Coordinates of C-alpha atoms in Angstrom, one line a residue:
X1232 CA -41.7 -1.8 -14.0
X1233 CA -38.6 -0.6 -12.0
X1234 CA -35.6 -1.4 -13.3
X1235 CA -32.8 -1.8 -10.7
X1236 CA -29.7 0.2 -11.1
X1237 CA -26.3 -1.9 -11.8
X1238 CA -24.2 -2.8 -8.8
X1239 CA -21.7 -0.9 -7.4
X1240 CA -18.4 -2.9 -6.7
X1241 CA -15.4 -1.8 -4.4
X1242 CA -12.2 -1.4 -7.3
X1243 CA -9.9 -4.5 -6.6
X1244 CA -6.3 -3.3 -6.4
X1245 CA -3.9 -5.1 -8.5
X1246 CA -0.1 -5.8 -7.9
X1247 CA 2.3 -7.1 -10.9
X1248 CA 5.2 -9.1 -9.9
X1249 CA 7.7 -9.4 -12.7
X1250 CA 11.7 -10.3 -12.5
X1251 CA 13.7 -12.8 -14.4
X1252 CA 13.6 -16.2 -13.7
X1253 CA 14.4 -17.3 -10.4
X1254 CA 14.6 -14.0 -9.0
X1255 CA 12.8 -15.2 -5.8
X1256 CA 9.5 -14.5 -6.6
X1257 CA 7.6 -17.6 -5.5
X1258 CA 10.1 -17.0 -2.3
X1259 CA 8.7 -13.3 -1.9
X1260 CA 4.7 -14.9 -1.4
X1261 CA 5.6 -16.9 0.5
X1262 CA 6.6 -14.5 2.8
X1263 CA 3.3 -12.4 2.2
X1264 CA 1.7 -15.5 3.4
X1265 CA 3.1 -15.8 6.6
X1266 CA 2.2 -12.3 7.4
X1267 CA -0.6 -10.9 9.2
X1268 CA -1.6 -8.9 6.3
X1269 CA -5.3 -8.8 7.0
X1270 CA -6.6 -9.2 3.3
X1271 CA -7.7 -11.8 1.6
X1272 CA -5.5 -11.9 -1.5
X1273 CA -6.0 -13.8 -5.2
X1274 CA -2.6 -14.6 -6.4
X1275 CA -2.2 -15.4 -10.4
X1276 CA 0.7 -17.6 -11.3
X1277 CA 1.8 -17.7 -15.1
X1278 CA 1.0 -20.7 -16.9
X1279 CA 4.7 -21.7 -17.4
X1280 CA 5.5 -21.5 -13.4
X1281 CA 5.3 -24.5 -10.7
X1282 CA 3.0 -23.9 -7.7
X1283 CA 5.2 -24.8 -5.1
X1284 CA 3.4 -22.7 -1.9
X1285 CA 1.8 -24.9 0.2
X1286 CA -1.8 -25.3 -1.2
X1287 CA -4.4 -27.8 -1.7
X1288 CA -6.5 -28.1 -5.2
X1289 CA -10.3 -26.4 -4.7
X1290 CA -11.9 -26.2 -8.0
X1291 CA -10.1 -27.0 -11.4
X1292 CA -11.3 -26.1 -15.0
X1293 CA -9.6 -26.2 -18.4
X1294 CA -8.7 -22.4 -17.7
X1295 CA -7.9 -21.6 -14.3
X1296 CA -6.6 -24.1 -11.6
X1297 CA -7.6 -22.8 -8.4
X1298 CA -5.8 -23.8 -4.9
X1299 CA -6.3 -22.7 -1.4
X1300 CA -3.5 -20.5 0.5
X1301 CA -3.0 -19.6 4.2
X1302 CA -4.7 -17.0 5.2
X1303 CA -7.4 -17.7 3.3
X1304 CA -6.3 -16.4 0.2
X1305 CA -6.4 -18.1 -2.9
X1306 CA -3.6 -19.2 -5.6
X1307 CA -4.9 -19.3 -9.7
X1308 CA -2.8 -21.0 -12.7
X1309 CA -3.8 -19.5 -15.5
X1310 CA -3.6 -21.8 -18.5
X1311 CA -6.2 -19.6 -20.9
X1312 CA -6.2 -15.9 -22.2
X1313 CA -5.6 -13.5 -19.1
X1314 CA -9.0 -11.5 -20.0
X1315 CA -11.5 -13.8 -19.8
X1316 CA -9.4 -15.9 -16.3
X1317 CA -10.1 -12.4 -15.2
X1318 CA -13.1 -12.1 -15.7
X1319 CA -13.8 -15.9 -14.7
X1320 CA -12.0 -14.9 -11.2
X1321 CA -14.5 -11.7 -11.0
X1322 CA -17.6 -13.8 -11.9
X1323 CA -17.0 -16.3 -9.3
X1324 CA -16.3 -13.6 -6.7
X1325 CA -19.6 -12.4 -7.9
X1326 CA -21.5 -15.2 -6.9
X1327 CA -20.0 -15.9 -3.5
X1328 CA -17.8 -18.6 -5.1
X1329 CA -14.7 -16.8 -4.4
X1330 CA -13.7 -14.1 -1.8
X1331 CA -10.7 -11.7 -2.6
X1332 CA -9.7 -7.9 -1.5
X1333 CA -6.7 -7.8 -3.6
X1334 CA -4.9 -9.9 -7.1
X1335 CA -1.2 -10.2 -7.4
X1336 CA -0.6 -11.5 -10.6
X1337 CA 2.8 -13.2 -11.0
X1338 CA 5.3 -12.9 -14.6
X1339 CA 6.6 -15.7 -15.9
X1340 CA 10.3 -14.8 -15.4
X1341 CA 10.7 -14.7 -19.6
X1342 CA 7.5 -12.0 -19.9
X1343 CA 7.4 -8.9 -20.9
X1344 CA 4.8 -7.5 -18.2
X1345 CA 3.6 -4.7 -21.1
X1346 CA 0.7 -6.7 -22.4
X1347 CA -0.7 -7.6 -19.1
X1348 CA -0.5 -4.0 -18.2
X1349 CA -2.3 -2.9 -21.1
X1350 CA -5.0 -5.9 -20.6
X1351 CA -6.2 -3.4 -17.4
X1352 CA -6.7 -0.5 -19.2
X1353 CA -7.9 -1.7 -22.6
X1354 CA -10.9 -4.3 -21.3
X1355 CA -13.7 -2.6 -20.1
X1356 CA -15.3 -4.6 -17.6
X1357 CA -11.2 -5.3 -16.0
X1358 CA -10.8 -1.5 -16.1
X1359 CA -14.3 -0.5 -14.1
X1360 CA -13.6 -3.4 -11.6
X1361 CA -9.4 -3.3 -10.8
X1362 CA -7.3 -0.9 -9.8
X1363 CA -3.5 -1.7 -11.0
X1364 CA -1.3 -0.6 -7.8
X1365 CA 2.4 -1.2 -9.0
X1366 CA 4.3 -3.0 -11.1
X1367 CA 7.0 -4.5 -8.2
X1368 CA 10.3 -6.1 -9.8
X1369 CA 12.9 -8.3 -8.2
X1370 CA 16.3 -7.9 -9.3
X1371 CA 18.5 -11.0 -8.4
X1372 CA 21.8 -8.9 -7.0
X1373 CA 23.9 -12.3 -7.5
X1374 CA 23.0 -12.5 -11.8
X1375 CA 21.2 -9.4 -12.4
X1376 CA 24.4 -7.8 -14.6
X1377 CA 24.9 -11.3 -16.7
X1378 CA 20.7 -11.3 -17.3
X1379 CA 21.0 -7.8 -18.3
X1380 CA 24.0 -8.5 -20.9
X1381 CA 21.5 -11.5 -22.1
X1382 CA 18.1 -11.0 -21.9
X1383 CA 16.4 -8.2 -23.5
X1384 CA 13.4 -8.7 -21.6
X1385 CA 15.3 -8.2 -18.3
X1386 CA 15.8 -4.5 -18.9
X1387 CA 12.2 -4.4 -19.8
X1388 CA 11.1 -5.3 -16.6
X1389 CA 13.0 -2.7 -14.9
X1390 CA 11.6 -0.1 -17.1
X1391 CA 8.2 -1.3 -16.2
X1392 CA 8.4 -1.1 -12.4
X1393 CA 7.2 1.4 -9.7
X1394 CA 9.6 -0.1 -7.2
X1395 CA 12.9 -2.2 -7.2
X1396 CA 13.6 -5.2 -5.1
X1397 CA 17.0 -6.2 -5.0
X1398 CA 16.9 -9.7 -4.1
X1399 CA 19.8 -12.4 -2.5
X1400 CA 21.9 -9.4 -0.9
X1401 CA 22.6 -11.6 1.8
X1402 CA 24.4 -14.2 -0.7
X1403 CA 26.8 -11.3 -2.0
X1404 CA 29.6 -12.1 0.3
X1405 CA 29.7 -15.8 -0.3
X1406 CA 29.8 -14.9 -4.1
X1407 CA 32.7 -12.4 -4.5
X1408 CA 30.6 -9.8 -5.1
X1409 CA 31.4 -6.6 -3.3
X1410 CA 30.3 -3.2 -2.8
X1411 CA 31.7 -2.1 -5.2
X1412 CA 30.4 -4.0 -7.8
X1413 CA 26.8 -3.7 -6.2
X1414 CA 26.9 0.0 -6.3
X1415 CA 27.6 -0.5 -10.6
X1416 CA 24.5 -3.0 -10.3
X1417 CA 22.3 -0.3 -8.5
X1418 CA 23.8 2.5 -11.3
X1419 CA 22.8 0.6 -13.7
X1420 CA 19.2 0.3 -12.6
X1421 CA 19.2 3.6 -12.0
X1422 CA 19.5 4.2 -15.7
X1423 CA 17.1 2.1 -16.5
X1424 CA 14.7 3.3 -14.4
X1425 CA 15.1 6.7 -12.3
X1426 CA 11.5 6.6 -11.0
X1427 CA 11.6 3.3 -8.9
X1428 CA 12.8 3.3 -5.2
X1429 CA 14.7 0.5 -4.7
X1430 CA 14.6 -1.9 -1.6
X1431 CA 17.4 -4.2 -0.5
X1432 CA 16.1 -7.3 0.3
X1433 CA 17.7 -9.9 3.1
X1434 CA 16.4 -13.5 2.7
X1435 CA 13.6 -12.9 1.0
X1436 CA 12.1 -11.4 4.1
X1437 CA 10.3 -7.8 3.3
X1438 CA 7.1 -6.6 5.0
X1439 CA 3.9 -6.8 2.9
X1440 CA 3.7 -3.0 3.3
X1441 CA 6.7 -1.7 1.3
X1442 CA 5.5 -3.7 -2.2
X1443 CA 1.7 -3.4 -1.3
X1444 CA -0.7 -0.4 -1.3
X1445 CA 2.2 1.5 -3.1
X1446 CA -1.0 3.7 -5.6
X1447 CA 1.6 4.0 -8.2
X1448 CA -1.2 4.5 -10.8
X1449 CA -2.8 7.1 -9.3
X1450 CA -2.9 10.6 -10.9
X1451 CA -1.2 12.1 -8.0
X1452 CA 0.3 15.7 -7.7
X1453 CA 3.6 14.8 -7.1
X1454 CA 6.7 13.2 -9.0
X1455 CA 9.5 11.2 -7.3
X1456 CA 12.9 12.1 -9.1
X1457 CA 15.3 11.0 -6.7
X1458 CA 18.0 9.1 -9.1
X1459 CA 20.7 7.8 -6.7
X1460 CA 18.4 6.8 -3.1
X1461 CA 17.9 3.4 -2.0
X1462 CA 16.0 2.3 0.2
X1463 CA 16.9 -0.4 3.3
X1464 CA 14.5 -2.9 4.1
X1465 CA 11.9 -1.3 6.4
X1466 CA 8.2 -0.8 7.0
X1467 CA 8.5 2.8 6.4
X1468 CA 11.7 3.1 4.0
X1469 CA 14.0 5.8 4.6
X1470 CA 15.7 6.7 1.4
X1471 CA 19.5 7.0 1.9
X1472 CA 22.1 7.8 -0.3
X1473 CA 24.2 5.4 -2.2
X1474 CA 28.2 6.3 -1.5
X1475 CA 29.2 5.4 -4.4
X1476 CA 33.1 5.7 -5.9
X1477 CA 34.5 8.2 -8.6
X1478 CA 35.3 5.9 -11.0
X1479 CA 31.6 4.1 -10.6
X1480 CA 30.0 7.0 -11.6
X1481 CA 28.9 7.9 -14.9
X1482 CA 29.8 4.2 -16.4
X1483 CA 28.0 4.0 -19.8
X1484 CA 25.8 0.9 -20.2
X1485 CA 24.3 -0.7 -23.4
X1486 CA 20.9 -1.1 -22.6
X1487 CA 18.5 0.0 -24.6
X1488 CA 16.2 1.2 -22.4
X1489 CA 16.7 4.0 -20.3
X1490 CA 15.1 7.0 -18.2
X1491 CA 15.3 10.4 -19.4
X1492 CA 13.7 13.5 -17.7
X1493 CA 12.8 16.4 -19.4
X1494 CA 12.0 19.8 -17.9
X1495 CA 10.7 23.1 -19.1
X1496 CA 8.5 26.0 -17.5
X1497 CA 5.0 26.7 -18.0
X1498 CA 3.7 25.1 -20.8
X1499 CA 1.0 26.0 -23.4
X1500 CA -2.0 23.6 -23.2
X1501 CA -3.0 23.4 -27.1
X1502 CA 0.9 23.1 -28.4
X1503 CA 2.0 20.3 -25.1
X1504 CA -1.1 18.8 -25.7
X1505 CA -0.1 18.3 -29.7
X1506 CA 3.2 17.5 -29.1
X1507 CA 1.7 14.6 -26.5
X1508 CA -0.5 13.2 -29.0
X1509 CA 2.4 13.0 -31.9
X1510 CA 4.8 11.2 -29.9
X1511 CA 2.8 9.0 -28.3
X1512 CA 1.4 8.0 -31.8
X1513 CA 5.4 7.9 -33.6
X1514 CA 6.9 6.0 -30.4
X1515 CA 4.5 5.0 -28.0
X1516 CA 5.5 1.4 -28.5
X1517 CA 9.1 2.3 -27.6
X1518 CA 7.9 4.2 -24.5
X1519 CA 7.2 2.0 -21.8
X1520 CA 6.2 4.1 -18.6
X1521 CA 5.7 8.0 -18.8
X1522 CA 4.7 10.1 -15.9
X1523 CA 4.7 13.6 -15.8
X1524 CA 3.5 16.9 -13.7
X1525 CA 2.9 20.3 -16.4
X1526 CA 2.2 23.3 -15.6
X1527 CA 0.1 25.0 -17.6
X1528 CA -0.2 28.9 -18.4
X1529 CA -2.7 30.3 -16.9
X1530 CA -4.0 26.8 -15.4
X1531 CA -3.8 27.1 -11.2
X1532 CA -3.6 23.4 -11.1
X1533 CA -0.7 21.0 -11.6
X1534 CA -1.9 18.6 -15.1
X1535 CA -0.6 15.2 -14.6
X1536 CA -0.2 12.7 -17.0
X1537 CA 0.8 8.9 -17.0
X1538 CA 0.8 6.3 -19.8
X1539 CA 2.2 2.7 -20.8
X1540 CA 2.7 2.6 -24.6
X1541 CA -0.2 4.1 -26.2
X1542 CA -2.3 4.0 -23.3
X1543 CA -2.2 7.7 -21.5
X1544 CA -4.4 9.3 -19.0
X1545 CA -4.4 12.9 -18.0
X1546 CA -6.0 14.5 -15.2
X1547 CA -5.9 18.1 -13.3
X1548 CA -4.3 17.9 -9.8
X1549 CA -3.4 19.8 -6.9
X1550 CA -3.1 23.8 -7.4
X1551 CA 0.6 25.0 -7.5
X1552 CA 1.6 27.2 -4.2
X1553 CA 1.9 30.6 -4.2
X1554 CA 5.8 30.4 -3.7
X1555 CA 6.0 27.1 -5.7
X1556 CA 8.1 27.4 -8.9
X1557 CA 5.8 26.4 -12.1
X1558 CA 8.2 23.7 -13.4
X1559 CA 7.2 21.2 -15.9
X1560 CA 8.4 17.6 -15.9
X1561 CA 7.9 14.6 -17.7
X1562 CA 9.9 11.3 -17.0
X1563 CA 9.9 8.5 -19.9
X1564 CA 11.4 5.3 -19.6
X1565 CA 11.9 4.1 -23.4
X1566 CA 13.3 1.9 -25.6
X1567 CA 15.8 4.1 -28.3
X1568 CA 14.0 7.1 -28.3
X1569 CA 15.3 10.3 -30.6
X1570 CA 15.7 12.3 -28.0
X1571 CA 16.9 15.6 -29.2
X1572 CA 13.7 16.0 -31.2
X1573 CA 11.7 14.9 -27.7
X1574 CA 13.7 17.4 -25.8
X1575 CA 13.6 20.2 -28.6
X1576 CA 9.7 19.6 -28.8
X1577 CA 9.1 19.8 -25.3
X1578 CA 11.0 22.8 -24.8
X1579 CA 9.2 24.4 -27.9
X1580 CA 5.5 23.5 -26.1
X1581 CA 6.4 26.1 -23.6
X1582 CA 3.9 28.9 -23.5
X1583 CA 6.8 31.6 -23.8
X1584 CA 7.5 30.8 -27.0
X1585 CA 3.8 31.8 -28.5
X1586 CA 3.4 35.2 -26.6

């Protein structure tokens, strides 16, 4: 008897919209579903928010409440535990019930998005069949500062993210708000997180293709470090510079989570790989993102590594050019982190040091 191998199923890219509450979310898919994005999408809602997109009810359950969307996408409240909706969603896709190229889960605007990060990587059957994309959060220009003083969880979201949406520009002059005090908003951010581009955005208009198809989670060969660019609200962004004023720059916030870049030369595999696996075990849970490119003595290729928490991948890359400088850098967005012993233990992982 011939047994038939499993199927093989196309990864489904994921997108996880976070940002306090009423940050314009809802507003943002809205959008989305006006466009002519040519996918059929699955959009979760958290089981705290309102549906208010113009749907009508297809199929309801105790767990997920499923409604119909333009475009002929589909909207899911989750009311159960996200892995098994997941893998309810996946099941019905499955059997023809349900047809989907790409999920955007939606935060409720008081959630950490950690956990449902980690629920990608940790479940088997969710890790073989999605892809995470980005983590996309939408800061609300107008309250953003006053959420930030708050709301510890409004910080976290920042950390989290791959990319930035500044949301209610456009309401900024009717507000007293002025450039000025947008430019400490966007400084403060930048802090936070120095890895996310950020994207102005006007009305909640923004084209599907700056937030979507964004392969933040790849292993990829190359690091974005650009700490003071933002980006205008375009199909293709072009990153310009922030003019900011003397007395703006350098202003010490008190959030406890922050961005810190650490740089070195070549690095010894065995003593980088050590010092990895201690931190991660002493402070992972303070460490929210982590991305890094190492190079590695004697190693052609650029070793890249990515994590959230205690969940880190590492993978061999592109080979360094022959002109290319063999730098090492690793970018952490944490949560109180001793960093002179991070720095000091990084620097010591360099190969140099055990010649």
């Amino acid at each position: 008897m011939t047994t038939r191998p499993p199927p093989v199923f196309a990864m489904i890219p994921v997108t996880i919209l976070t940002g306090f509450l009423g940050v314009g979310k809802t507003t943002l898919l809205n959008t989305l579903l006006r466009e002519n994005h040519g996918e059929k999408i699955a959009i979760i809602e958290n089981e705290f928010g309102e549906i208010n997109l113009d749907t009508r009810l297809l199929t309801q359950n105790a767990e997920v409440e499923i409604i119909e969307l333009t475009n002929g996408c589909v909207c899911c409240t989750v009311r159960g535990e996200l892995t098994a909706s997941l893998q309810n969603l996946l099941e019905r896709r499955d059997a023809g019930a349900l047809a989907f190229d790409r999920l955007i889960l939606e935060t409720t605007g008081l959630a950490d998005p950690a956990p449902i990060i980690q629920t990608f990587f940790v479940d088997e059957i969710l890790r073989e069949r999605f892809q995470l994309d980005a983590v996309i959060a939408l800061v609300d220009s107008e309250h953003a500062q006053k959420q930030l003083n708050e709301h510890r969880v409004a910080a976290s979201q920042i950390g989290f993210a791959d990319r930035l949406l500044l949301t209610k520009v456009d309401r900024l002059p009717l507000t007293g708000i002025n450039d000025d005090d947008k430019a400490l908003l966007i400084d403060r951010l930048r802090k936070i997180n120095a890895r996310a581009p950020i994207i102005e955005v006007v009305h909640g208009q923004l084209s599907h293709k700056d937030w979507l198809g964004l392969h933040a989670f790849n292993l990829e060969s190359t690091l974005s470090l650009d700490e003071a660019y933002i980006a205008p609200n375009a199909s293709a962004p072009a990153f310009i510079p922030i003019r900011q004023p003397r007395s703006l720059l350098n202003r010490s916030w008190n959030d406890n989570i922050a961005s810190h870049i650490f740089e070195a030369g070549e690095m010894n595999l065995v003593r980088v790989g050590a010092w990895m696996e201690s931190l991660i075990e002493a402070h992972g849970n303070d460490m929210l993102r982590y991305k890094g490119i190492l190079a590695i003595a004697g190693e052609p290729r650029r070793l890249i590594v990515q994590g959230v928490h205690k969940v880190v991948g590492f993978d061999y890359g592109e080979p360094w050019r022959s002109k290319e400088p063999r730098r090492s850098v690793l970018v952490v967005i944490g949560r109180e982190l001793p960093l002179d012993a991070m720095k000091n233990g990084f620097m010591a992982a360099q190969s140099a040091q055990f010649n």
